[in-house]
């Protein structure tokens, strides 16, 4: 999905409430440290963290990142959806270098 498609999904889930709190609606009801979500959107996001080329991984169990198809800088970075286990924060505009290993969400058309 594009960054804009994630934003539209978050806006749908909030129905006028602050968009910042949309993260709970993406997160699974278990598996997050310290705070699970309500999975309202049935996205069932799990906190896979991220890894780099050196196979150094960070935030497994606490953060989740998913690639978007939206390029930030041509051939070097893309935006990513980011969810935090420390609350309901949400962002579909986190810049991630293309050499990071993060989750992928496929969309069936």
mmCIF file of N, CA, C and O in Angstrom:
data_model
loop_
_atom_site.group_PDB
_atom_site.id
_atom_site.type_symbol
_atom_site.label_atom_id
_atom_site.label_comp_id
_atom_site.label_asym_id
_atom_site.label_seq_id
_atom_site.Cartn_x
_atom_site.Cartn_y
_atom_site.Cartn_z
ATOM 1 N N UNK A 1 0.821 -1.207 0.000
ATOM 2 C CA UNK A 1 0.000 0.000 0.000
ATOM 3 C C UNK A 1 0.864 1.269 0.000
ATOM 4 O O UNK A 1 2.003 1.250 0.449
ATOM 5 N N UNK A 2 0.290 2.346 -0.463
ATOM 6 C CA UNK A 2 0.973 3.634 -0.424
ATOM 7 C C UNK A 2 0.830 4.245 0.964
ATOM 8 O O UNK A 2 -0.014 3.821 1.768
ATOM 9 N N UNK A 3 1.618 5.257 1.228
ATOM 10 C CA UNK A 3 1.506 5.995 2.480
ATOM 11 C C UNK A 3 0.110 6.604 2.601
ATOM 12 O O UNK A 3 -0.502 6.574 3.669
ATOM 13 N N UNK A 4 -0.415 7.134 1.512
ATOM 14 C CA UNK A 4 -1.746 7.747 1.517
ATOM 15 C C UNK A 4 -2.838 6.721 1.817
ATOM 16 O O UNK A 4 -3.830 7.042 2.495
ATOM 17 N N UNK A 5 -2.683 5.488 1.347
ATOM 18 C CA UNK A 5 -3.677 4.445 1.637
ATOM 19 C C UNK A 5 -3.679 4.091 3.131
ATOM 20 O O UNK A 5 -4.739 3.892 3.726
ATOM 21 N N UNK A 6 -2.514 4.026 3.757
ATOM 22 C CA UNK A 6 -2.455 3.812 5.206
ATOM 23 C C UNK A 6 -3.095 4.974 5.951
ATOM 24 O O UNK A 6 -3.826 4.785 6.928
ATOM 25 N N UNK A 7 -2.837 6.209 5.499
ATOM 26 C CA UNK A 7 -3.437 7.392 6.126
ATOM 27 C C UNK A 7 -4.963 7.344 6.026
ATOM 28 O O UNK A 7 -5.661 7.637 6.990
ATOM 29 N N UNK A 8 -5.484 6.967 4.863
ATOM 30 C CA UNK A 8 -6.932 6.886 4.671
ATOM 31 C C UNK A 8 -7.547 5.825 5.586
ATOM 32 O O UNK A 8 -8.627 6.030 6.158
ATOM 33 N N UNK A 9 -6.865 4.699 5.742
ATOM 34 C CA UNK A 9 -7.352 3.641 6.632
ATOM 35 C C UNK A 9 -7.382 4.119 8.078
ATOM 36 O O UNK A 9 -8.353 3.889 8.807
ATOM 37 N N UNK A 10 -6.351 4.826 8.488
ATOM 38 C CA UNK A 10 -6.302 5.372 9.849
ATOM 39 C C UNK A 10 -7.419 6.388 10.065
ATOM 40 O O UNK A 10 -8.099 6.363 11.101
ATOM 41 N N UNK A 11 -7.631 7.267 9.108
ATOM 42 C CA UNK A 11 -8.690 8.273 9.221
ATOM 43 C C UNK A 11 -10.058 7.601 9.326
ATOM 44 O O UNK A 11 -10.900 8.017 10.128
ATOM 45 N N UNK A 12 -10.284 6.560 8.542
ATOM 46 C CA UNK A 12 -11.540 5.805 8.611
ATOM 47 C C UNK A 12 -11.751 5.249 10.021
ATOM 48 O O UNK A 12 -12.846 5.307 10.573
ATOM 49 N N UNK A 13 -10.686 4.738 10.629
ATOM 50 C CA UNK A 13 -10.806 4.101 11.940
ATOM 51 C C UNK A 13 -11.088 5.097 13.056
ATOM 52 O O UNK A 13 -11.621 4.718 14.091
ATOM 53 N N UNK A 14 -10.738 6.346 12.857
ATOM 54 C CA UNK A 14 -10.853 7.325 13.941
ATOM 55 C C UNK A 14 -12.164 8.100 13.932
ATOM 56 O O UNK A 14 -12.559 8.634 14.948
ATOM 57 N N UNK A 15 -12.827 8.220 12.820
ATOM 58 C CA UNK A 15 -14.106 8.925 12.725
ATOM 59 C C UNK A 15 -14.106 10.243 13.485
ATOM 60 O O UNK A 15 -14.918 10.478 14.374
ATOM 61 N N UNK A 16 -13.129 11.101 13.202
ATOM 62 C CA UNK A 16 -13.095 12.431 13.787
ATOM 63 C C UNK A 16 -12.228 12.574 15.026
ATOM 64 O O UNK A 16 -11.980 13.679 15.475
ATOM 65 N N UNK A 17 -11.771 11.471 15.603
ATOM 66 C CA UNK A 17 -10.882 11.536 16.771
ATOM 67 C C UNK A 17 -9.471 11.873 16.295
ATOM 68 O O UNK A 17 -9.179 11.797 15.099
ATOM 69 N N UNK A 18 -8.556 12.216 17.197
ATOM 70 C CA UNK A 18 -7.186 12.556 16.783
ATOM 71 C C UNK A 18 -6.497 11.398 16.052
ATOM 72 O O UNK A 18 -6.473 10.270 16.546
ATOM 73 N N UNK A 19 -5.958 11.676 14.891
ATOM 74 C CA UNK A 19 -5.312 10.650 14.071
ATOM 75 C C UNK A 19 -4.115 10.039 14.778
ATOM 76 O O UNK A 19 -3.785 8.884 14.568
ATOM 77 N N UNK A 20 -3.475 10.801 15.666
ATOM 78 C CA UNK A 20 -2.303 10.311 16.380
ATOM 79 C C UNK A 20 -2.594 8.994 17.106
ATOM 80 O O UNK A 20 -1.736 8.159 17.276
ATOM 81 N N UNK A 21 -3.834 8.786 17.561
ATOM 82 C CA UNK A 21 -4.208 7.606 18.335
ATOM 83 C C UNK A 21 -4.619 6.403 17.497
ATOM 84 O O UNK A 21 -5.027 5.377 18.035
ATOM 85 N N UNK A 22 -4.501 6.475 16.189
ATOM 86 C CA UNK A 22 -4.967 5.405 15.304
ATOM 87 C C UNK A 22 -4.167 4.121 15.433
ATOM 88 O O UNK A 22 -4.629 3.057 15.031
ATOM 89 N N UNK A 23 -2.983 4.170 16.009
ATOM 90 C CA UNK A 23 -2.135 2.989 16.098
ATOM 91 C C UNK A 23 -2.794 1.793 16.769
ATOM 92 O O UNK A 23 -2.571 0.650 16.374
ATOM 93 N N UNK A 24 -3.619 2.017 17.777
ATOM 94 C CA UNK A 24 -4.291 0.917 18.480
ATOM 95 C C UNK A 24 -5.163 0.112 17.542
ATOM 96 O O UNK A 24 -5.338 -1.096 17.727
ATOM 97 N N UNK A 25 -5.728 0.748 16.534
ATOM 98 C CA UNK A 25 -6.636 0.067 15.614
ATOM 99 C C UNK A 25 -5.897 -0.854 14.635
ATOM 100 O O UNK A 25 -6.487 -1.763 14.067
ATOM 101 N N UNK A 26 -4.599 -0.622 14.429
ATOM 102 C CA UNK A 26 -3.777 -1.477 13.581
ATOM 103 C C UNK A 26 -3.185 -2.649 14.367
ATOM 104 O O UNK A 26 -2.993 -3.731 13.845
ATOM 105 N N UNK A 27 -2.863 -2.419 15.652
ATOM 106 C CA UNK A 27 -2.121 -3.381 16.465
ATOM 107 C C UNK A 27 -2.971 -4.579 16.887
ATOM 108 O O UNK A 27 -4.149 -4.440 17.207
ATOM 109 N N UNK A 28 -2.318 -5.773 16.912
ATOM 110 C CA UNK A 28 -2.953 -6.991 17.396
ATOM 111 C C UNK A 28 -3.313 -6.851 18.872
ATOM 112 O O UNK A 28 -2.778 -5.996 19.577
ATOM 113 N N UNK A 29 -4.200 -7.716 19.334
ATOM 114 C CA UNK A 29 -4.650 -7.666 20.722
ATOM 115 C C UNK A 29 -3.667 -8.348 21.682
ATOM 116 O O UNK A 29 -3.883 -8.344 22.893
ATOM 117 N N UNK A 30 -2.602 -8.923 21.161
ATOM 118 C CA UNK A 30 -1.559 -9.503 22.008
ATOM 119 C C UNK A 30 -0.227 -9.435 21.273
ATOM 120 O O UNK A 30 -0.184 -9.227 20.060
ATOM 121 N N UNK A 31 0.869 -9.583 22.022
ATOM 122 C CA UNK A 31 2.197 -9.621 21.424
ATOM 123 C C UNK A 31 3.003 -8.343 21.536
ATOM 124 O O UNK A 31 4.185 -8.334 21.230
ATOM 125 N N UNK A 32 2.386 -7.247 21.959
ATOM 126 C CA UNK A 32 3.068 -5.949 22.057
ATOM 127 C C UNK A 32 3.526 -5.686 23.488
ATOM 128 O O UNK A 32 2.833 -6.024 24.440
ATOM 129 N N UNK A 33 4.676 -5.057 23.626
ATOM 130 C CA UNK A 33 5.195 -4.643 24.928
ATOM 131 C C UNK A 33 5.288 -3.124 24.937
ATOM 132 O O UNK A 33 5.894 -2.562 24.041
ATOM 133 N N UNK A 34 4.735 -2.443 25.878
ATOM 134 C CA UNK A 34 3.917 -2.936 26.977
ATOM 135 C C UNK A 34 2.421 -2.885 26.697
ATOM 136 O O UNK A 34 1.629 -3.367 27.488
ATOM 137 N N UNK A 35 1.983 -2.315 25.575
ATOM 138 C CA UNK A 35 0.563 -2.036 25.371
ATOM 139 C C UNK A 35 0.048 -2.615 24.052
ATOM 140 O O UNK A 35 0.507 -2.230 22.976
ATOM 141 N N UNK A 36 -0.914 -3.540 24.135
ATOM 142 C CA UNK A 36 -1.528 -4.124 22.945
ATOM 143 C C UNK A 36 -2.541 -3.166 22.330
ATOM 144 O O UNK A 36 -2.931 -2.184 22.946
ATOM 145 N N UNK A 37 -2.988 -3.491 21.131
ATOM 146 C CA UNK A 37 -4.011 -2.703 20.461
ATOM 147 C C UNK A 37 -5.371 -3.354 20.566
ATOM 148 O O UNK A 37 -5.551 -4.357 21.265
ATOM 149 N N UNK A 38 -6.346 -2.810 19.821
ATOM 150 C CA UNK A 38 -7.690 -3.392 19.803
ATOM 151 C C UNK A 38 -8.005 -4.066 18.466
ATOM 152 O O UNK A 38 -9.040 -4.682 18.313
ATOM 153 N N UNK A 39 -7.108 -3.953 17.478
ATOM 154 C CA UNK A 39 -7.231 -4.584 16.162
ATOM 155 C C UNK A 39 -8.559 -4.277 15.467
ATOM 156 O O UNK A 39 -9.094 -5.093 14.733
ATOM 157 N N UNK A 40 -9.086 -3.087 15.686
ATOM 158 C CA UNK A 40 -10.348 -2.663 15.083
ATOM 159 C C UNK A 40 -10.336 -2.829 13.557
ATOM 160 O O UNK A 40 -11.342 -3.210 12.958
ATOM 161 N N UNK A 41 -9.190 -2.564 12.925
ATOM 162 C CA UNK A 41 -9.090 -2.645 11.460
ATOM 163 C C UNK A 41 -8.785 -4.053 10.952
ATOM 164 O O UNK A 41 -8.706 -4.271 9.750
ATOM 165 N N UNK A 42 -8.610 -5.010 11.872
ATOM 166 C CA UNK A 42 -8.253 -6.386 11.527
ATOM 167 C C UNK A 42 -6.957 -6.454 10.719
ATOM 168 O O UNK A 42 -6.764 -7.333 9.892
ATOM 169 N N UNK A 43 -6.077 -5.524 10.972
ATOM 170 C CA UNK A 43 -4.741 -5.504 10.367
ATOM 171 C C UNK A 43 -3.836 -6.489 11.104
ATOM 172 O O UNK A 43 -2.908 -7.055 10.545
ATOM 173 N N UNK A 44 -4.096 -6.684 12.398
ATOM 174 C CA UNK A 44 -3.390 -7.627 13.272
ATOM 175 C C UNK A 44 -1.878 -7.427 13.209
ATOM 176 O O UNK A 44 -1.103 -8.367 13.063
ATOM 177 N N UNK A 45 -1.455 -6.187 13.334
ATOM 178 C CA UNK A 45 -0.034 -5.836 13.279
ATOM 179 C C UNK A 45 0.708 -6.393 14.486
ATOM 180 O O UNK A 45 0.259 -6.253 15.616
ATOM 181 N N UNK A 46 1.843 -7.027 14.233
ATOM 182 C CA UNK A 46 2.713 -7.532 15.287
ATOM 183 C C UNK A 46 4.034 -6.769 15.266
ATOM 184 O O UNK A 46 4.474 -6.318 14.207
ATOM 185 N N UNK A 47 4.689 -6.645 16.414
ATOM 186 C CA UNK A 47 5.887 -5.814 16.543
ATOM 187 C C UNK A 47 7.168 -6.519 16.091
ATOM 188 O O UNK A 47 7.935 -7.032 16.893
ATOM 189 N N UNK A 48 7.433 -6.518 14.791
ATOM 190 C CA UNK A 48 8.601 -7.193 14.245
ATOM 191 C C UNK A 48 9.894 -6.414 14.346
ATOM 192 O O UNK A 48 10.960 -6.939 14.030
ATOM 193 N N UNK A 49 9.821 -5.149 14.766
ATOM 194 C CA UNK A 49 11.030 -4.334 14.850
ATOM 195 C C UNK A 49 11.632 -4.093 13.475
ATOM 196 O O UNK A 49 10.944 -4.126 12.457
ATOM 197 N N UNK A 50 12.953 -3.872 13.447
ATOM 198 C CA UNK A 50 13.657 -3.671 12.181
ATOM 199 C C UNK A 50 15.081 -4.178 12.326
ATOM 200 O O UNK A 50 15.634 -4.230 13.427
ATOM 201 N N UNK A 51 15.666 -4.564 11.206
ATOM 202 C CA UNK A 51 17.049 -5.046 11.181
ATOM 203 C C UNK A 51 17.793 -4.318 10.070
ATOM 204 O O UNK A 51 17.186 -3.809 9.128
ATOM 205 N N UNK A 52 19.129 -4.285 10.176
ATOM 206 C CA UNK A 52 19.931 -3.674 9.121
ATOM 207 C C UNK A 52 20.773 -4.742 8.425
ATOM 208 O O UNK A 52 20.679 -5.924 8.747
ATOM 209 N N UNK A 53 21.592 -4.309 7.475
ATOM 210 C CA UNK A 53 22.395 -5.242 6.687
ATOM 211 C C UNK A 53 23.349 -6.071 7.541
ATOM 212 O O UNK A 53 23.717 -7.174 7.171
ATOM 213 N N UNK A 54 23.768 -5.546 8.694
ATOM 214 C CA UNK A 54 24.673 -6.268 9.593
ATOM 215 C C UNK A 54 23.927 -7.282 10.460
ATOM 216 O O UNK A 54 24.518 -7.869 11.356
ATOM 217 N N UNK A 55 22.641 -7.464 10.202
ATOM 218 C CA UNK A 55 21.761 -8.352 10.958
ATOM 219 C C UNK A 55 21.638 -7.925 12.421
ATOM 220 O O UNK A 55 21.448 -8.742 13.311
ATOM 221 N N UNK A 56 21.771 -6.634 12.655
ATOM 222 C CA UNK A 56 21.529 -6.060 13.971
ATOM 223 C C UNK A 56 20.067 -5.642 14.006
ATOM 224 O O UNK A 56 19.628 -4.852 13.175
ATOM 225 N N UNK A 57 19.329 -6.198 14.949
ATOM 226 C CA UNK A 57 17.892 -5.923 15.018
ATOM 227 C C UNK A 57 17.568 -5.072 16.243
ATOM 228 O O UNK A 57 18.254 -5.152 17.264
ATOM 229 N N UNK A 58 16.512 -4.267 16.104
ATOM 230 C CA UNK A 58 16.091 -3.354 17.168
ATOM 231 C C UNK A 58 14.586 -3.396 17.337
ATOM 232 O O UNK A 58 13.851 -3.580 16.365
ATOM 233 N N UNK A 59 14.144 -3.182 18.557
ATOM 234 C CA UNK A 59 12.732 -2.954 18.897
ATOM 235 C C UNK A 59 11.795 -4.110 18.597
ATOM 236 O O UNK A 59 10.592 -3.908 18.479
ATOM 237 N N UNK A 60 12.304 -5.342 18.494
ATOM 238 C CA UNK A 60 11.419 -6.486 18.300
ATOM 239 C C UNK A 60 10.569 -6.626 19.560
ATOM 240 O O UNK A 60 11.076 -6.622 20.670
ATOM 241 N N UNK A 61 9.269 -6.723 19.385
ATOM 242 C CA UNK A 61 8.334 -6.797 20.501
ATOM 243 C C UNK A 61 7.799 -5.449 20.947
ATOM 244 O O UNK A 61 6.808 -5.383 21.667
ATOM 245 N N UNK A 62 8.458 -4.361 20.517
ATOM 246 C CA UNK A 62 8.060 -3.023 20.957
ATOM 247 C C UNK A 62 7.599 -2.113 19.831
ATOM 248 O O UNK A 62 6.813 -1.203 20.061
ATOM 249 N N UNK A 63 8.115 -2.314 18.622
ATOM 250 C CA UNK A 63 7.775 -1.458 17.472
ATOM 251 C C UNK A 63 7.466 -2.336 16.273
ATOM 252 O O UNK A 63 7.980 -3.447 16.151
ATOM 253 N N UNK A 64 6.661 -1.811 15.381
ATOM 254 C CA UNK A 64 6.390 -2.484 14.122
ATOM 255 C C UNK A 64 6.525 -1.499 12.983
ATOM 256 O O UNK A 64 6.126 -0.333 13.112
ATOM 257 N N UNK A 65 7.129 -1.949 11.891
ATOM 258 C CA UNK A 65 7.330 -1.110 10.699
ATOM 259 C C UNK A 65 6.896 -1.902 9.466
ATOM 260 O O UNK A 65 7.193 -3.086 9.358
ATOM 261 N N UNK A 66 6.223 -1.219 8.533
ATOM 262 C CA UNK A 66 5.793 -1.842 7.285
ATOM 263 C C UNK A 66 6.113 -0.908 6.130
ATOM 264 O O UNK A 66 5.786 0.281 6.176
ATOM 265 N N UNK A 67 6.721 -1.453 5.087
ATOM 266 C CA UNK A 67 7.026 -0.650 3.906
ATOM 267 C C UNK A 67 5.757 -0.116 3.279
ATOM 268 O O UNK A 67 4.732 -0.778 3.271
ATOM 269 N N UNK A 68 5.851 1.084 2.741
ATOM 270 C CA UNK A 68 4.828 1.582 1.825
ATOM 271 C C UNK A 68 5.479 1.612 0.442
ATOM 272 O O UNK A 68 6.702 1.484 0.318
ATOM 273 N N UNK A 69 4.688 1.783 -0.568
ATOM 274 C CA UNK A 69 5.245 1.887 -1.919
ATOM 275 C C UNK A 69 5.596 3.324 -2.281
ATOM 276 O O UNK A 69 6.013 3.608 -3.403
ATOM 277 N N UNK A 70 5.449 4.241 -1.331
ATOM 278 C CA UNK A 70 5.708 5.659 -1.560
ATOM 279 C C UNK A 70 7.191 5.975 -1.357
ATOM 280 O O UNK A 70 7.708 5.847 -0.253
ATOM 281 N N UNK A 71 7.859 6.383 -2.445
ATOM 282 C CA UNK A 71 9.273 6.750 -2.355
ATOM 283 C C UNK A 71 9.430 8.101 -1.669
ATOM 284 O O UNK A 71 8.662 9.020 -1.913
ATOM 285 N N UNK A 72 10.443 8.217 -0.827
ATOM 286 C CA UNK A 72 10.790 9.499 -0.214
ATOM 287 C C UNK A 72 11.896 10.158 -1.028
ATOM 288 O O UNK A 72 11.767 11.291 -1.455
ATOM 289 N N UNK A 73 12.990 9.447 -1.218
ATOM 290 C CA UNK A 73 14.089 9.908 -2.068
ATOM 291 C C UNK A 73 14.330 8.811 -3.087
ATOM 292 O O UNK A 73 14.547 7.655 -2.718
ATOM 293 N N UNK A 74 14.285 9.153 -4.355
ATOM 294 C CA UNK A 74 14.347 8.163 -5.426
ATOM 295 C C UNK A 74 15.514 7.186 -5.241
ATOM 296 O O UNK A 74 16.652 7.582 -5.078
ATOM 297 N N UNK A 75 15.174 5.907 -5.242
ATOM 298 C CA UNK A 75 16.114 4.783 -5.174
ATOM 299 C C UNK A 75 16.886 4.660 -3.862
ATOM 300 O O UNK A 75 17.771 3.826 -3.756
ATOM 301 N N UNK A 76 16.592 5.478 -2.854
ATOM 302 C CA UNK A 76 17.336 5.349 -1.596
ATOM 303 C C UNK A 76 16.447 5.156 -0.374
ATOM 304 O O UNK A 76 16.900 4.582 0.611
ATOM 305 N N UNK A 77 15.208 5.633 -0.403
ATOM 306 C CA UNK A 77 14.354 5.494 0.778
ATOM 307 C C UNK A 77 12.875 5.501 0.403
ATOM 308 O O UNK A 77 12.486 5.977 -0.662
ATOM 309 N N UNK A 78 12.070 4.958 1.299
ATOM 310 C CA UNK A 78 10.620 4.933 1.176
ATOM 311 C C UNK A 78 10.024 5.347 2.521
ATOM 312 O O UNK A 78 10.680 5.278 3.551
ATOM 313 N N UNK A 79 8.750 5.724 2.476
ATOM 314 C CA UNK A 79 8.028 5.925 3.719
ATOM 315 C C UNK A 79 7.630 4.565 4.281
ATOM 316 O O UNK A 79 7.457 3.600 3.541
ATOM 317 N N UNK A 80 7.470 4.493 5.590
ATOM 318 C CA UNK A 80 7.040 3.269 6.251
ATOM 319 C C UNK A 80 5.953 3.597 7.266
ATOM 320 O O UNK A 80 5.953 4.673 7.863
ATOM 321 N N UNK A 81 5.030 2.664 7.440
ATOM 322 C CA UNK A 81 4.065 2.736 8.522
ATOM 323 C C UNK A 81 4.810 2.334 9.787
ATOM 324 O O UNK A 81 5.546 1.342 9.791
ATOM 325 N N UNK A 82 4.659 3.091 10.868
ATOM 326 C CA UNK A 82 5.323 2.775 12.134
ATOM 327 C C UNK A 82 4.296 2.773 13.258
ATOM 328 O O UNK A 82 3.482 3.685 13.371
ATOM 329 N N UNK A 83 4.338 1.718 14.080
ATOM 330 C CA UNK A 83 3.472 1.592 15.249
ATOM 331 C C UNK A 83 4.339 1.365 16.469
ATOM 332 O O UNK A 83 5.380 0.704 16.386
ATOM 333 N N UNK A 84 3.896 1.873 17.616
ATOM 334 C CA UNK A 84 4.692 1.850 18.840
ATOM 335 C C UNK A 84 3.952 1.086 19.932
ATOM 336 O O UNK A 84 2.770 1.310 20.149
ATOM 337 N N UNK A 85 4.652 0.191 20.631
ATOM 338 C CA UNK A 85 4.056 -0.553 21.729
ATOM 339 C C UNK A 85 3.836 0.267 22.976
ATOM 340 O O UNK A 85 3.138 -0.149 23.891
ATOM 341 N N UNK A 86 4.403 1.468 23.034
ATOM 342 C CA UNK A 86 4.270 2.339 24.200
ATOM 343 C C UNK A 86 3.056 3.249 24.125
ATOM 344 O O UNK A 86 3.010 4.278 24.771
ATOM 345 N N UNK A 87 2.101 2.929 23.304
ATOM 346 C CA UNK A 87 0.913 3.755 23.178
ATOM 347 C C UNK A 87 0.236 3.512 21.846
ATOM 348 O O UNK A 87 0.443 2.485 21.212
ATOM 349 N N UNK A 88 -0.551 4.470 21.431
ATOM 350 C CA UNK A 88 -1.346 4.323 20.221
ATOM 351 C C UNK A 88 -0.853 5.196 19.087
ATOM 352 O O UNK A 88 -1.591 5.502 18.163
ATOM 353 N N UNK A 89 0.421 5.623 19.162
ATOM 354 C CA UNK A 89 0.946 6.507 18.120
ATOM 355 C C UNK A 89 0.995 5.781 16.784
ATOM 356 O O UNK A 89 1.082 4.554 16.706
ATOM 357 N N UNK A 90 0.958 6.567 15.740
ATOM 358 C CA UNK A 90 0.830 6.053 14.383
ATOM 359 C C UNK A 90 1.496 7.026 13.425
ATOM 360 O O UNK A 90 1.381 8.234 13.595
ATOM 361 N N UNK A 91 2.192 6.509 12.431
ATOM 362 C CA UNK A 91 2.736 7.352 11.368
ATOM 363 C C UNK A 91 2.905 6.519 10.115
ATOM 364 O O UNK A 91 3.401 5.398 10.176
ATOM 365 N N UNK A 92 2.494 7.056 8.988
ATOM 366 C CA UNK A 92 2.715 6.398 7.698
ATOM 367 C C UNK A 92 3.740 7.179 6.889
ATOM 368 O O UNK A 92 3.866 6.992 5.690
ATOM 369 N N UNK A 93 4.475 8.076 7.551
ATOM 370 C CA UNK A 93 5.451 8.906 6.848
ATOM 371 C C UNK A 93 6.831 8.854 7.497
ATOM 372 O O UNK A 93 7.583 9.819 7.434
ATOM 373 N N UNK A 94 7.167 7.733 8.115
ATOM 374 C CA UNK A 94 8.528 7.556 8.635
ATOM 375 C C UNK A 94 9.445 7.221 7.478
ATOM 376 O O UNK A 94 9.191 6.269 6.750
ATOM 377 N N UNK A 95 10.516 7.982 7.316
ATOM 378 C CA UNK A 95 11.469 7.713 6.234
ATOM 379 C C UNK A 95 12.384 6.560 6.644
ATOM 380 O O UNK A 95 12.981 6.579 7.712
ATOM 381 N N UNK A 96 12.462 5.537 5.789
ATOM 382 C CA UNK A 96 13.328 4.387 6.048
ATOM 383 C C UNK A 96 14.245 4.195 4.849
ATOM 384 O O UNK A 96 13.790 4.188 3.700
ATOM 385 N N UNK A 97 15.529 4.037 5.109
ATOM 386 C CA UNK A 97 16.468 3.732 4.036
ATOM 387 C C UNK A 97 16.162 2.354 3.479
ATOM 388 O O UNK A 97 15.778 1.441 4.225
ATOM 389 N N UNK A 98 16.330 2.183 2.190
ATOM 390 C CA UNK A 98 15.973 0.931 1.523
ATOM 391 C C UNK A 98 16.801 -0.265 1.970
ATOM 392 O O UNK A 98 16.453 -1.398 1.655
ATOM 393 N N UNK A 99 17.881 -0.047 2.723
ATOM 394 C CA UNK A 99 18.692 -1.175 3.186
ATOM 395 C C UNK A 99 18.223 -1.722 4.538
ATOM 396 O O UNK A 99 18.864 -2.586 5.115
ATOM 397 N N UNK A 100 17.091 -1.249 5.051
ATOM 398 C CA UNK A 100 16.520 -1.758 6.302
ATOM 399 C C UNK A 100 15.634 -2.972 6.008
ATOM 400 O O UNK A 100 15.022 -3.067 4.952
ATOM 401 N N UNK A 101 15.571 -3.886 6.952
ATOM 402 C CA UNK A 101 14.696 -5.047 6.844
ATOM 403 C C UNK A 101 13.517 -4.838 7.782
ATOM 404 O O UNK A 101 13.677 -4.867 9.004
ATOM 405 N N UNK A 102 12.351 -4.598 7.188
ATOM 406 C CA UNK A 102 11.130 -4.409 7.960
ATOM 407 C C UNK A 102 10.016 -5.220 7.305
ATOM 408 O O UNK A 102 10.205 -5.817 6.240
ATOM 409 N N UNK A 103 8.861 -5.232 7.917
ATOM 410 C CA UNK A 103 7.739 -6.034 7.434
ATOM 411 C C UNK A 103 7.140 -5.489 6.142
ATOM 412 O O UNK A 103 7.279 -4.325 5.821
ATOM 413 N N UNK A 104 6.434 -6.374 5.456
ATOM 414 C CA UNK A 104 5.743 -6.035 4.206
ATOM 415 C C UNK A 104 4.290 -6.437 4.356
ATOM 416 O O UNK A 104 3.965 -7.493 4.917
ATOM 417 N N UNK A 105 3.393 -5.609 3.876
ATOM 418 C CA UNK A 105 1.958 -5.920 3.869
ATOM 419 C C UNK A 105 1.532 -5.972 2.421
ATOM 420 O O UNK A 105 1.650 -4.988 1.688
ATOM 421 N N UNK A 106 1.039 -7.114 1.966
ATOM 422 C CA UNK A 106 0.583 -7.274 0.585
ATOM 423 C C UNK A 106 -0.901 -6.965 0.501
ATOM 424 O O UNK A 106 -1.662 -7.267 1.417
ATOM 425 N N UNK A 107 -1.304 -6.369 -0.607
ATOM 426 C CA UNK A 107 -2.714 -6.029 -0.824
ATOM 427 C C UNK A 107 -3.206 -6.793 -2.033
ATOM 428 O O UNK A 107 -2.626 -6.700 -3.118
ATOM 429 N N UNK A 108 -4.264 -7.560 -1.845
ATOM 430 C CA UNK A 108 -4.878 -8.316 -2.933
ATOM 431 C C UNK A 108 -5.881 -7.417 -3.626
ATOM 432 O O UNK A 108 -6.752 -6.831 -2.997
ATOM 433 N N UNK A 109 -5.732 -7.283 -4.934
ATOM 434 C CA UNK A 109 -6.667 -6.438 -5.694
ATOM 435 C C UNK A 109 -7.619 -7.280 -6.478
ATOM 436 O O UNK A 109 -7.385 -8.362 -6.839
#
